[in-house]
Short mmCIF file of C-alpha atoms in Angstrom, two decimals:
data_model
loop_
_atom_site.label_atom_id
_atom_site.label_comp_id
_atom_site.label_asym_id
_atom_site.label_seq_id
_atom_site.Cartn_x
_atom_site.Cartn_y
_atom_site.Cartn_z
CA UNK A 1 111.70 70.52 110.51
CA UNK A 2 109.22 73.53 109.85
CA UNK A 3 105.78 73.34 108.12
CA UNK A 4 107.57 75.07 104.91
CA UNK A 5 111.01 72.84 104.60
CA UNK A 6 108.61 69.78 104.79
CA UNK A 7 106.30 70.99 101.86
CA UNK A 8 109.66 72.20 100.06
CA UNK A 9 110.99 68.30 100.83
CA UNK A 10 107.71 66.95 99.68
CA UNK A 11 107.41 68.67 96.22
CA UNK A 12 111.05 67.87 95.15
CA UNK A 13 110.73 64.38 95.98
CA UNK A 14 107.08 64.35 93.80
CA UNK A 15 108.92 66.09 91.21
CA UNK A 16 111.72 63.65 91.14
CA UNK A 17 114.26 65.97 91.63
CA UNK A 18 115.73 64.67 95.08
CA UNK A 19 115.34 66.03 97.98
CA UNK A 20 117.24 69.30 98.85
CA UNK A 21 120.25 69.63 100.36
CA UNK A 22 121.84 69.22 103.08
CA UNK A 23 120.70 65.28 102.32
CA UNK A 24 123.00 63.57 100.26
CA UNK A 25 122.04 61.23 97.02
CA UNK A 26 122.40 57.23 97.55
CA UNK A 27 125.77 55.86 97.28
CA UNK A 28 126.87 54.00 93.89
CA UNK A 29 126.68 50.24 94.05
CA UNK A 30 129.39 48.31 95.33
CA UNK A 31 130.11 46.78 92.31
CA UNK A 32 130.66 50.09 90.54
CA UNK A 33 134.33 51.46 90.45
CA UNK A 34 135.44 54.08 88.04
CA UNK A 35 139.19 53.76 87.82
CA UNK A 36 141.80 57.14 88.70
CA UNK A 37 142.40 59.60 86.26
CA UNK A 38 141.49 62.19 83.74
CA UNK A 39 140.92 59.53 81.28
CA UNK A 40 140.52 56.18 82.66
CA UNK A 41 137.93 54.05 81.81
CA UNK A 42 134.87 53.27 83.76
CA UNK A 43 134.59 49.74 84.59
CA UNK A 44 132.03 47.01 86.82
CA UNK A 45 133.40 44.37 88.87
CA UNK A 46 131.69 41.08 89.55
CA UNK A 47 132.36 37.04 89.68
CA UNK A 48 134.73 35.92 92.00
CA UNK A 49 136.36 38.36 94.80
CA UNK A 50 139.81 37.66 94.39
CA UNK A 51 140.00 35.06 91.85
CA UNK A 52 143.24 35.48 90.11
CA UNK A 53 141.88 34.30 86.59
CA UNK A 54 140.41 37.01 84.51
CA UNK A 55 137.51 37.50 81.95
CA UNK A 56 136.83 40.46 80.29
CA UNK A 57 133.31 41.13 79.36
CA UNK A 58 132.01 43.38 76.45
CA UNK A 59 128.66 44.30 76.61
CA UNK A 60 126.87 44.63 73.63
CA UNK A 61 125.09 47.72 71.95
CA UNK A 62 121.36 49.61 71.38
CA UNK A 63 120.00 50.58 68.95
CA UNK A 64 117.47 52.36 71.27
CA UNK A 65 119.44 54.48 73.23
CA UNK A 66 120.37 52.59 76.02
CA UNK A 67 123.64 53.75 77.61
CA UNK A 68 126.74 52.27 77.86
CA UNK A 69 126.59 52.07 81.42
CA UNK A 70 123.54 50.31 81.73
CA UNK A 71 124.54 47.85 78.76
CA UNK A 72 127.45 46.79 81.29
CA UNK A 73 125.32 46.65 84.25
CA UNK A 74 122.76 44.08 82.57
CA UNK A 75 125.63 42.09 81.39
CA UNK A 76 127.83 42.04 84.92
CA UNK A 77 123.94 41.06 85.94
CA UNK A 78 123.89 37.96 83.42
CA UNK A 79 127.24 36.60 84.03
CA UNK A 80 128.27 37.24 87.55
CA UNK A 81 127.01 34.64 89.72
CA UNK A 82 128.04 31.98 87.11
CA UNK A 83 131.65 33.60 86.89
CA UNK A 84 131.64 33.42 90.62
CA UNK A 85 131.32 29.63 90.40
CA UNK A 86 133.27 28.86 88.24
CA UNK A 87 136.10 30.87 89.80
CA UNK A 88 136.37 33.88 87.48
CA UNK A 89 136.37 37.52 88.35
CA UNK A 90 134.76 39.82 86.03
CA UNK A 91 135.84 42.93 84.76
CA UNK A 92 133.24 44.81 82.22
CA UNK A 93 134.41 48.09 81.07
CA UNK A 94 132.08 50.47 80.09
CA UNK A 95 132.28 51.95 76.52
CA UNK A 96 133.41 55.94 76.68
CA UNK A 97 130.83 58.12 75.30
CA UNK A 98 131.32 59.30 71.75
CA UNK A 99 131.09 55.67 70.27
CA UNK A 100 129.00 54.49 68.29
CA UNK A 101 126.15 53.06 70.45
CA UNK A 102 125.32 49.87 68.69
CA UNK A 103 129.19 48.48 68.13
CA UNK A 104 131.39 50.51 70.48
CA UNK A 105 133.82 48.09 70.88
CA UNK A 106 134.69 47.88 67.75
CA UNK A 107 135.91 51.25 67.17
CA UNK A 108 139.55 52.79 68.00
CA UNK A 109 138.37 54.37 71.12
CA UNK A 110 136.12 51.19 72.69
CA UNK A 111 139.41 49.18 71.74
CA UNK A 112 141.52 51.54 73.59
CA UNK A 113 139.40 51.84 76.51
CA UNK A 114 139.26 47.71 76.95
CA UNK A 115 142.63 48.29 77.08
CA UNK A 116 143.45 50.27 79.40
CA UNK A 117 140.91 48.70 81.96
CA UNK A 118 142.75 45.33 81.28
CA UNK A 119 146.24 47.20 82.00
CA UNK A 120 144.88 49.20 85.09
CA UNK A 121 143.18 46.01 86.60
CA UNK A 122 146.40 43.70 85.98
CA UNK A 123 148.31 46.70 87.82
CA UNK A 124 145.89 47.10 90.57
CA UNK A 125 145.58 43.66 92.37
CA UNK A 126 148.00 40.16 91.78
CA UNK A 127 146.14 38.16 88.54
CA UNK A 128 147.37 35.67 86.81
CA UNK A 129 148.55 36.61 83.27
CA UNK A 130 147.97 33.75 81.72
CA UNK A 131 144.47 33.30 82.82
CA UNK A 132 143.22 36.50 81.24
CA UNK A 133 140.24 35.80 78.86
CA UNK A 134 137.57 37.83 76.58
CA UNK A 135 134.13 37.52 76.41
CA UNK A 136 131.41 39.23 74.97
CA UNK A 137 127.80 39.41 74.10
CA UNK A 138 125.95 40.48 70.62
CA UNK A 139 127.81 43.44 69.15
CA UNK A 140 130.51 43.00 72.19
CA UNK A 141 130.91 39.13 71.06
CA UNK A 142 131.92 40.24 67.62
CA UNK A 143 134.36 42.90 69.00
CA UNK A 144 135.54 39.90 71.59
CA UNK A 145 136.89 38.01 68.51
CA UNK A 146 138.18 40.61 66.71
CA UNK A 147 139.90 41.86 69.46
CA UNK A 148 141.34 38.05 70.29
CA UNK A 149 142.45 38.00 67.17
CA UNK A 150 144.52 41.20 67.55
CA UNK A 151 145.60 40.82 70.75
CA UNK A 152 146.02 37.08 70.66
CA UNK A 153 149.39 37.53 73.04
CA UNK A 154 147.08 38.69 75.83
CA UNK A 155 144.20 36.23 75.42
CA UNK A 156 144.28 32.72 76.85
CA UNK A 157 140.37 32.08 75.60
CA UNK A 158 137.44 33.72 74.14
CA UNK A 159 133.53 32.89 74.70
CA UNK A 160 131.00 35.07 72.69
CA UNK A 161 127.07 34.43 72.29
CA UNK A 162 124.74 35.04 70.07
CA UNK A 163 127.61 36.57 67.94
CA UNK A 164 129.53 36.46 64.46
CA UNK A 165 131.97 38.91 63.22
CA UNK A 166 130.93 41.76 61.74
CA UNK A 167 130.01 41.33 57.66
CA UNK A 168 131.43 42.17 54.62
CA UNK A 169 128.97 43.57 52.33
CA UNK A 170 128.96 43.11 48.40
CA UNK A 171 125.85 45.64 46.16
CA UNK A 172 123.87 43.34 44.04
CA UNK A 173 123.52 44.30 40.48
CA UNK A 174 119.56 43.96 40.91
CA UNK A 175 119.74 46.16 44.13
CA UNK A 176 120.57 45.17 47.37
CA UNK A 177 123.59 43.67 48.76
CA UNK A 178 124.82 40.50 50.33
CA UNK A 179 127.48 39.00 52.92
CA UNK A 180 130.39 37.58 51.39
CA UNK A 181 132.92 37.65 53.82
CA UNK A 182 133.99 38.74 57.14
CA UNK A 183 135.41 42.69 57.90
CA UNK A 184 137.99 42.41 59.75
CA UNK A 185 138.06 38.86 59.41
CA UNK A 186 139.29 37.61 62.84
CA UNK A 187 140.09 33.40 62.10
CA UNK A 188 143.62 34.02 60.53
CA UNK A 189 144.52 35.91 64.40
CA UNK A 190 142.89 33.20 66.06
CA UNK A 191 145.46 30.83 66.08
CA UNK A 192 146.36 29.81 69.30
CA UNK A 193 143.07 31.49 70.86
CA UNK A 194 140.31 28.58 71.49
CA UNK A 195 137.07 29.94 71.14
CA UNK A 196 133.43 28.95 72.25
CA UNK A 197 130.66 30.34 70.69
CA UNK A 198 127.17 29.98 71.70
CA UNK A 199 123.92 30.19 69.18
CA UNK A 200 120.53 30.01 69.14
CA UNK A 201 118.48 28.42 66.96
CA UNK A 202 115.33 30.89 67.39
CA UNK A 203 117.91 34.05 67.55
CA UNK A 204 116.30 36.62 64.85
CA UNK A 205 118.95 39.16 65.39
CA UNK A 206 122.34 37.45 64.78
CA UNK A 207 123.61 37.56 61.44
CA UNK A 208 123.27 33.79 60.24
CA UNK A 209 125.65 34.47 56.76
CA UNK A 210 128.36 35.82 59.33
CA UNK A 211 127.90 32.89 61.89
CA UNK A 212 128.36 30.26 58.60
CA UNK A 213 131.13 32.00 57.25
CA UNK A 214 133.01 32.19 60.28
CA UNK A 215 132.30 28.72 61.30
CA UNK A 216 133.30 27.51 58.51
CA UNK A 217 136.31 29.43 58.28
CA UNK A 218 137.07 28.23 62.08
CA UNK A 219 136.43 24.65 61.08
CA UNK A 220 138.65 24.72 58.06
CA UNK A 221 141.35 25.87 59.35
CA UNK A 222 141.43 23.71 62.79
CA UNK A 223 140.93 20.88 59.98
CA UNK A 224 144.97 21.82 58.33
CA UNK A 225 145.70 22.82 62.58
CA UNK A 226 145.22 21.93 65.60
CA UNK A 227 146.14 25.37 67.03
CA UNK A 228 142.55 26.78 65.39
CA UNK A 229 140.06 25.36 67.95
CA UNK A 230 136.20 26.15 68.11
CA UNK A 231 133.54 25.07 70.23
CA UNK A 232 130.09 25.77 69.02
CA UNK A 233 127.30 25.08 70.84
CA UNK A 234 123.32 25.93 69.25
CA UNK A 235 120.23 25.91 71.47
CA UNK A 236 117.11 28.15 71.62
CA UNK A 237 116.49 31.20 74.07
CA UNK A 238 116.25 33.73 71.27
CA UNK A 239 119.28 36.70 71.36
CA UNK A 240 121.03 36.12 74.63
CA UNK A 241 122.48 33.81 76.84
CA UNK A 242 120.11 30.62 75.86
CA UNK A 243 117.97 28.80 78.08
CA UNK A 244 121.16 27.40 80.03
CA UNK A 245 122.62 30.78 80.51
CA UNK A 246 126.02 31.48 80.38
CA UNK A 247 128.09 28.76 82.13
CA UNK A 248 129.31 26.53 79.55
CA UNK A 249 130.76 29.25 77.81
CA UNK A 250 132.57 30.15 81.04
CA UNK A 251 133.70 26.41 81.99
CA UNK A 252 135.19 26.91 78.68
CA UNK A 253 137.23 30.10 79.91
CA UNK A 254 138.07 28.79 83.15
CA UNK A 255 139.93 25.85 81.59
CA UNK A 256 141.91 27.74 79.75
CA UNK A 257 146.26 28.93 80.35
CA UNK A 258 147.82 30.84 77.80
CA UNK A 259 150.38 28.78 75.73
CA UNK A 260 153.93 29.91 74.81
CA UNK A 261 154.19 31.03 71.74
CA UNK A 262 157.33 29.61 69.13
#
């Protein structure tokens, strides 16, 4: 290389722009896929190679900016090597740009998008149907139930930490406002869809009216039927996973078959 194309080299690299071609940029990591076409979704892959039971993780949102891409990369991070003992592959699609960054899974085109990553994965590789479960974390936790709940034919399980469904306000007459209910409200959809949930005691982010009405809500109604099941399980690590991590919550998943339906 001459004296010039070296200093060229060095200044792009101390700019950070890469250096110039004919060198090529890194390759994406291996657990990266974006699936064919126009407008399929991007989606990671983690947890067991070739497991044929499924769980769907949501990532959560930011309020900070933080794209949807690296959202699902820290949560395929979190959850993989667990998944991978307990015998679950992972598939985490990534929220399409244009939603709203802090609940993108709840909104028409973050449902969609789950969607068609579930259909295109079932499509791609031999699963077992009935071992197909949802999971999420924060913001994706409360779309994971709502999303059980409206898709309860595709769902054997769900698992969700440091989550509740999302609130329905009420204005106060002295200013203000106040949960009194749950928007959508996900327990009626939940029949038949056993669900663990995972809290934290020193969590200051979760919504604690949300978490008692829906627990309450979940424990009524397995009280008048057994087909409404919850597992709740409290213990401290703040907003996250808690100290234990993940695992229970995917035990839970991997013990799970989709029942027949009357």
């Amino acid at each position: 290389m001459t004296t010039p194309s070296l200093c060229c080299l060095l200044v792009s690299l101390w700019l950070g722009l890469g250096p110039a071609p004919p060198l090529s940029a890194p390759p994406a990591p291996p657990a990266a896929r974006r699936a064919v076409g126009d407008d399929a979704p991007s989606v990671l892959h983690g947890g067991r190679k070739g497991a044929r039971a499924l769980v769907v993780l949501l990532h959560g949102g930011s309020f900070k900016g933080t794209s949807a891409e690296e959202l699902a990369r820290r949560s395929l991070g979190e959850v993989s090597a667990d998944a991978r003992r307990e015998g679950l592959a992972l598939l985490v699609p990534v929220a399409p740009a244009g939603c709203t960054s802090s609940t993108p899974f709840l909104e028409p085109a973050g449902e969609a998008a789950m969607l068609a990553a579930l259909d295109a994965e079932l499509a791609r590789r031999t699963l077992d149907p009935g071992r197909v479960t949802l999971a999420g974390f924060g913001s994706g936790g409360a779309a994971a139930l709502v999303l059980a709940a409206r898709h309860s034919a595709r769902f054997a399980a769900v698992a969700v930490w440091s989550a509740s469904p999302p609130p329905l306000w009420e204005a106060q007459p002295a200013g203000g406002r106040r949960v009194v209910g749950l928007a959508p409200d996900p327990v009626p959809g939940l029949s038949g869809v056993p669900v663990y949930l995972f809290s934290a005691d020193d969590d200051r982010i979760l919504d604690r009216d949300c978490l008692a009405f829906f627990v309450g809500a979940m424990s009524a109604a397995s009280a008048r039927d057994p087909a409404w099941q919850l597992r709740w399980e409290r213990g401290h690590g703040g907003h996250g996973f808690g100290d234990d991590g993940p695992r229970a919550g995917l035990h839970f998943l991997a013990g799970h078959r989709q029942r027949e339906r009357p």
